[in-house]
Amino acid sequence: MSQAIKTAIYTKPLSIKTDPSLYYSVGGRIYELQGQDDAALPLLTYEVQSTPVAGLFDGEVYIKSQVLFTIYGHRRLGAEVIGTIEDQLYVLMKDAALAPSGYDRGVVVPLDRDRRTVFDEIIASESIYSVEATST
Amino acid sequence: MARIVGNDGVVSFGTHSILANAWSISISRVVSDVTAYGDGGTRVVGGMPSYTGSVSGFLEAGAADTSPELTGKFYSDDVVAVTLTAATGCTYTCSTCHISGASVNVSKTGDTTISFDFTASGGFVESWN
């Protein structure tokens, strides 16, 4: 069932593919955990870091997943490019209601935005969101 | 039917400006013991319910209607209309809430928060769908 949450997270950026959009900005390069070795930049990865589960008396299950989004880009293109993409991620995900199969909905709440790190020629921007959902 | 989560909440608090991010409401009543000789167990009778609650959030500025209004209105027994929303269509409303207390906290290195405590006159109306 947790795969449904991952699928819903992946599907959300696909809803808008034309410029300007998150999907367009990362060239459709959206991966779970990490990008392909030969993938061009920028790209977006997502990682479901934790999913606490609470069983309800009626047999349903309430979950609150913590999801890490990371945007990778070339440092030579400047940090502002990453910021623009991070803004698009925020606008797309803030208060969004995902549609994971088998759940009532997945309410997305931003928790931590745009934490930057640099390594070699890469700039990375990490953002953390929570996804709350109840099984149906 | 979707499970309600905190992110669905909304607050409307009269003309007092507050960018709210939390609300609470408590209901209490006196329960009188009317146990008499011959009763097989304790018997009680409930009294009138009393509704109290609070809203909290942040101060705002930059427009004519952003004042928290913590002075003038309080001299004349300030009464406000309160709507507490858990989710769309799921609300508690009361048009005659008396503000019993307010608190503003400003610190140089911290948040600028405000909170109101209120007591309802006549009770709240629950609307749920």
Tab-separated table of C-alpha atoms in Angstrom:
chain	number	residue	atom	x	y	z
A	1	MET	CA	0.000	0.000	0.000
A	2	SER	CA	2.866	2.398	0.669
A	3	GLN	CA	3.741	2.102	-2.989
A	4	ALA	CA	0.511	3.978	-3.650
A	5	ILE	CA	1.905	6.984	-1.775
A	6	LYS	CA	5.121	6.909	-3.808
A	7	THR	CA	3.185	6.609	-7.036
A	8	ALA	CA	0.966	9.552	-6.093
A	9	ILE	CA	4.009	11.683	-5.286
A	10	TYR	CA	5.577	10.819	-8.634
A	11	THR	CA	2.339	11.413	-10.505
A	12	LYS	CA	1.661	14.883	-9.098
A	13	PRO	CA	4.330	16.784	-11.121
A	14	LEU	CA	3.132	14.997	-14.247
A	15	SER	CA	-0.183	16.862	-14.055
A	16	ILE	CA	1.389	19.979	-15.608
A	17	LYS	CA	4.094	19.400	-18.209
A	18	THR	CA	4.099	22.641	-20.171
A	19	ASP	CA	6.347	25.602	-19.452
A	20	PRO	CA	6.363	26.951	-16.771
A	21	SER	CA	6.096	23.912	-14.551
A	22	LEU	CA	8.229	21.778	-12.276
A	23	TYR	CA	8.108	18.886	-14.724
A	24	TYR	CA	9.262	21.112	-17.593
A	25	SER	CA	12.040	22.715	-15.528
A	26	VAL	CA	13.621	19.367	-14.663
A	27	GLY	CA	13.050	18.014	-18.160
A	28	GLY	CA	10.846	15.229	-16.849
A	29	ARG	CA	13.776	13.782	-14.888
A	30	ILE	CA	12.020	12.714	-11.710
A	31	TYR	CA	13.391	9.681	-9.888
A	32	GLU	CA	12.919	7.826	-6.649
A	33	LEU	CA	15.960	7.825	-4.347
A	34	GLN	CA	18.530	8.871	-6.959
A	35	GLY	CA	18.827	9.791	-10.598
A	36	GLN	CA	20.267	7.665	-13.327
A	37	ASP	CA	24.047	7.722	-13.597
A	38	ASP	CA	24.003	9.458	-16.956
A	39	ALA	CA	21.039	11.710	-16.323
A	40	ALA	CA	21.301	15.359	-17.332
A	41	LEU	CA	20.731	18.160	-14.834
A	42	PRO	CA	18.651	19.591	-13.338
A	43	LEU	CA	16.744	16.656	-11.938
A	44	LEU	CA	14.422	15.928	-9.048
A	45	THR	CA	14.487	12.977	-6.676
A	46	TYR	CA	12.020	12.028	-3.980
A	47	GLU	CA	12.466	9.721	-1.028
A	48	VAL	CA	9.868	8.560	1.454
A	49	GLN	CA	12.004	8.686	4.592
A	50	SER	CA	9.517	7.449	7.144
A	51	THR	CA	5.897	6.392	7.319
A	52	PRO	CA	4.552	6.095	10.855
A	53	VAL	CA	1.421	3.985	10.873
A	54	ALA	CA	-1.537	4.307	13.246
A	55	GLY	CA	-4.189	1.623	13.168
A	56	LEU	CA	-7.742	2.838	13.663
A	57	PHE	CA	-10.470	0.874	15.398
A	58	ASP	CA	-12.486	0.570	12.208
A	59	GLY	CA	-9.637	-1.275	10.544
A	60	GLU	CA	-8.395	1.674	8.516
A	61	VAL	CA	-4.835	2.886	8.755
A	62	TYR	CA	-3.663	6.478	9.144
A	63	ILE	CA	-0.191	7.289	7.880
A	64	LYS	CA	1.966	10.398	7.898
A	65	SER	CA	4.837	10.001	5.517
A	66	GLN	CA	7.849	12.278	5.550
A	67	VAL	CA	9.106	12.872	2.052
A	68	LEU	CA	12.454	14.350	1.048
A	69	PHE	CA	12.615	16.108	-2.311
A	70	THR	CA	16.050	16.955	-3.671
A	71	ILE	CA	16.726	19.148	-6.683
A	72	TYR	CA	20.147	18.799	-8.308
A	73	GLY	CA	21.623	21.365	-10.663
A	74	HIS	CA	24.919	22.539	-12.150
A	75	ARG	CA	26.662	25.120	-9.989
A	76	ARG	CA	27.822	26.992	-13.063
A	77	LEU	CA	24.210	27.761	-13.931
A	78	GLY	CA	23.822	29.622	-10.665
A	79	ALA	CA	21.938	29.069	-7.459
A	80	GLU	CA	18.955	31.119	-8.629
A	81	VAL	CA	17.968	28.447	-11.143
A	82	ILE	CA	17.646	25.936	-8.321
A	83	GLY	CA	15.609	28.441	-6.346
A	84	THR	CA	13.172	28.889	-9.199
A	85	ILE	CA	12.643	25.150	-9.458
A	86	GLU	CA	12.235	24.875	-5.689
A	87	ASP	CA	9.543	27.552	-5.853
A	88	GLN	CA	7.714	25.510	-8.472
A	89	LEU	CA	7.949	22.428	-6.250
A	90	TYR	CA	6.525	24.406	-3.335
A	91	VAL	CA	3.636	25.884	-5.300
A	92	LEU	CA	2.776	22.480	-6.737
A	93	MET	CA	2.910	20.574	-3.468
A	94	LYS	CA	1.750	23.045	-0.819
A	95	ASP	CA	-1.638	21.894	0.510
A	96	ALA	CA	-2.001	19.603	-2.502
A	97	ALA	CA	-4.331	16.651	-2.213
A	98	LEU	CA	-2.685	13.647	-3.814
A	99	ALA	CA	-4.771	10.728	-4.995
A	100	PRO	CA	-3.039	7.583	-3.739
A	101	SER	CA	-4.911	4.428	-4.650
A	102	GLY	CA	-6.551	2.880	-1.609
A	103	TYR	CA	-6.425	6.055	0.475
A	104	ASP	CA	-8.958	8.842	1.010
A	105	ARG	CA	-6.423	11.429	-0.140
A	106	GLY	CA	-2.888	12.509	0.636
A	107	VAL	CA	-2.678	16.000	2.126
A	108	VAL	CA	0.742	17.536	1.516
A	109	VAL	CA	2.175	19.970	4.078
A	110	PRO	CA	5.576	21.673	3.663
A	111	LEU	CA	7.861	21.225	6.679
A	112	ASP	CA	11.289	22.438	5.604
A	113	ARG	CA	12.267	24.220	2.400
A	114	ASP	CA	15.338	24.619	0.246
A	115	ARG	CA	18.226	23.426	2.393
A	116	ARG	CA	21.249	23.906	0.161
A	117	THR	CA	24.397	21.832	-0.114
A	118	VAL	CA	27.224	21.955	-2.607
A	119	PHE	CA	29.515	19.153	-3.704
A	120	ASP	CA	31.913	19.358	-6.629
A	121	GLU	CA	30.028	21.078	-9.446
A	122	ILE	CA	26.598	20.252	-8.130
A	123	ILE	CA	24.167	22.289	-6.058
A	124	ALA	CA	21.495	20.338	-4.215
A	125	SER	CA	18.340	21.729	-2.644
A	126	GLU	CA	16.545	19.547	-0.109
A	127	SER	CA	12.956	20.102	0.988
A	128	ILE	CA	10.874	18.038	3.367
A	129	TYR	CA	7.124	17.578	3.122
A	130	SER	CA	4.628	15.448	4.995
A	131	VAL	CA	1.861	13.450	3.344
A	132	GLU	CA	-1.107	12.515	5.511
A	133	ALA	CA	-3.522	9.843	4.304
A	134	THR	CA	-6.017	7.314	5.620
A	135	SER	CA	-6.667	3.975	3.966
A	136	THR	CA	-10.170	3.341	2.678
B	1	MET	CA	-15.375	10.532	3.255
B	2	ALA	CA	-11.978	11.922	3.996
B	3	ARG	CA	-10.283	11.893	7.347
B	4	ILE	CA	-9.826	15.432	8.672
B	5	VAL	CA	-6.287	16.641	9.228
B	6	GLY	CA	-5.053	19.805	10.899
B	7	ASN	CA	-4.115	21.363	7.583
B	8	ASP	CA	-7.828	21.677	6.745
B	9	GLY	CA	-8.506	24.110	9.612
B	10	VAL	CA	-9.579	27.766	9.384
B	11	VAL	CA	-10.361	30.468	11.973
B	12	SER	CA	-12.562	33.553	11.748
B	13	PHE	CA	-12.371	35.732	14.869
B	14	GLY	CA	-14.489	38.859	14.636
B	15	THR	CA	-12.612	41.998	13.655
B	16	HIS	CA	-9.538	41.081	15.656
B	17	SER	CA	-6.809	40.371	13.171
B	18	ILE	CA	-4.896	37.159	13.692
B	19	LEU	CA	-3.121	34.889	11.256
B	20	ALA	CA	-4.224	31.777	13.078
B	21	ASN	CA	-2.650	28.356	12.916
B	22	ALA	CA	-4.379	26.654	15.833
B	23	TRP	CA	-7.698	26.653	17.621
B	24	SER	CA	-9.301	24.714	20.403
B	25	ILE	CA	-12.682	24.504	22.031
B	26	SER	CA	-13.652	22.912	25.312
B	27	ILE	CA	-17.110	22.041	26.578
B	28	SER	CA	-17.825	21.521	30.230
B	29	ARG	CA	-20.852	21.275	32.451
B	30	VAL	CA	-21.646	20.835	36.091
B	31	VAL	CA	-22.725	17.305	36.911
B	32	SER	CA	-24.705	17.290	40.149
B	33	ASP	CA	-24.928	14.252	42.357
B	34	VAL	CA	-28.603	13.564	43.163
B	35	THR	CA	-28.173	10.093	44.586
B	36	ALA	CA	-30.893	9.214	47.095
B	37	TYR	CA	-31.555	6.376	49.538
B	38	GLY	CA	-32.676	3.296	47.687
B	39	ASP	CA	-30.771	4.032	44.473
B	40	GLY	CA	-28.808	1.098	43.142
B	41	GLY	CA	-25.939	3.325	42.061
B	42	THR	CA	-24.877	6.925	41.852
B	43	ARG	CA	-27.336	9.147	40.010
B	44	VAL	CA	-26.281	12.385	38.456
B	45	VAL	CA	-27.920	15.217	36.531
B	46	GLY	CA	-26.074	17.328	34.011
B	47	GLY	CA	-26.285	21.107	34.070
B	48	MET	CA	-25.929	23.698	31.318
B	49	PRO	CA	-22.930	23.330	29.040
B	50	SER	CA	-20.257	25.995	28.967
B	51	TYR	CA	-18.109	26.595	25.895
B	52	THR	CA	-14.623	28.038	26.167
B	53	GLY	CA	-11.769	28.028	23.750
B	54	SER	CA	-8.769	29.728	22.274
B	55	VAL	CA	-7.202	30.669	18.976
B	56	SER	CA	-3.535	31.368	18.421
B	57	GLY	CA	-1.299	32.450	15.599
B	58	PHE	CA	0.725	35.435	14.436
B	59	LEU	CA	0.369	39.202	14.340
B	60	GLU	CA	0.150	40.922	10.991
B	61	ALA	CA	0.665	44.430	9.674
B	62	GLY	CA	0.517	46.438	6.511
B	63	ALA	CA	-3.179	47.224	6.074
B	64	ALA	CA	-5.908	49.177	7.869
B	65	ASP	CA	-7.689	46.106	9.180
B	66	THR	CA	-4.711	44.242	10.625
B	67	SER	CA	-4.959	45.523	14.191
B	68	PRO	CA	-5.353	42.958	16.960
B	69	GLU	CA	-7.618	45.511	18.741
B	70	LEU	CA	-6.552	44.737	22.272
B	71	THR	CA	-7.467	48.089	23.879
B	72	GLY	CA	-10.638	50.090	23.148
B	73	LYS	CA	-13.085	47.270	22.614
B	74	PHE	CA	-12.217	45.551	25.838
B	75	TYR	CA	-13.664	48.442	27.886
B	76	SER	CA	-17.146	47.746	26.522
B	77	ASP	CA	-17.306	43.981	27.024
B	78	ASP	CA	-16.005	42.980	23.628
B	79	VAL	CA	-18.259	40.487	21.832
B	80	VAL	CA	-17.093	38.792	18.653
B	81	ALA	CA	-18.395	36.282	16.155
B	82	VAL	CA	-16.226	33.189	16.059
B	83	THR	CA	-16.122	30.489	13.420
B	84	LEU	CA	-13.828	27.536	14.011
B	85	THR	CA	-13.444	25.287	10.994
B	86	ALA	CA	-11.985	21.801	11.201
B	87	ALA	CA	-12.548	21.179	7.500
B	88	THR	CA	-14.798	22.552	4.792
B	89	GLY	CA	-18.375	22.186	6.022
B	90	CYS	CA	-17.321	21.117	9.513
B	91	THR	CA	-17.555	24.153	11.780
B	92	TYR	CA	-18.359	25.518	15.220
B	93	THR	CA	-19.885	28.996	15.202
B	94	CYS	CA	-20.950	31.457	17.852
B	95	SER	CA	-21.925	35.068	17.215
B	96	THR	CA	-21.614	36.140	20.851
B	97	CYS	CA	-18.237	35.147	22.206
B	98	HIS	CA	-16.746	37.214	24.994
B	99	ILE	CA	-12.995	37.544	24.931
B	100	SER	CA	-11.726	36.609	28.344
B	101	GLY	CA	-8.055	37.064	27.675
B	102	ALA	CA	-5.438	37.807	25.072
B	103	SER	CA	-1.698	37.469	24.933
B	104	VAL	CA	0.896	38.955	22.611
B	105	ASN	CA	4.456	37.712	22.666
B	106	VAL	CA	7.253	39.458	20.798
B	107	SER	CA	10.900	38.549	21.173
B	108	LYS	CA	13.851	39.791	19.176
B	109	THR	CA	15.022	36.352	18.184
B	110	GLY	CA	11.711	34.551	18.124
B	111	ASP	CA	8.211	34.560	16.746
B	112	THR	CA	5.611	37.287	17.153
B	113	THR	CA	2.586	35.441	18.374
B	114	ILE	CA	-0.880	36.334	19.592
B	115	SER	CA	-3.569	34.278	21.250
B	116	PHE	CA	-7.131	34.877	22.385
B	117	ASP	CA	-9.186	33.049	24.999
B	118	PHE	CA	-12.958	33.282	24.764
B	119	THR	CA	-16.139	32.114	26.428
B	120	ALA	CA	-19.344	31.690	24.481
B	121	SER	CA	-22.564	33.318	25.581
B	122	GLY	CA	-25.374	30.986	24.591
B	123	GLY	CA	-23.245	28.193	23.248
B	124	PHE	CA	-21.804	27.147	19.926
B	125	VAL	CA	-23.598	25.761	16.888
B	126	GLU	CA	-22.072	22.639	15.384
B	127	SER	CA	-22.359	22.104	11.625
B	128	TRP	CA	-20.904	18.931	10.190
B	129	ASN	CA	-21.067	17.169	6.863
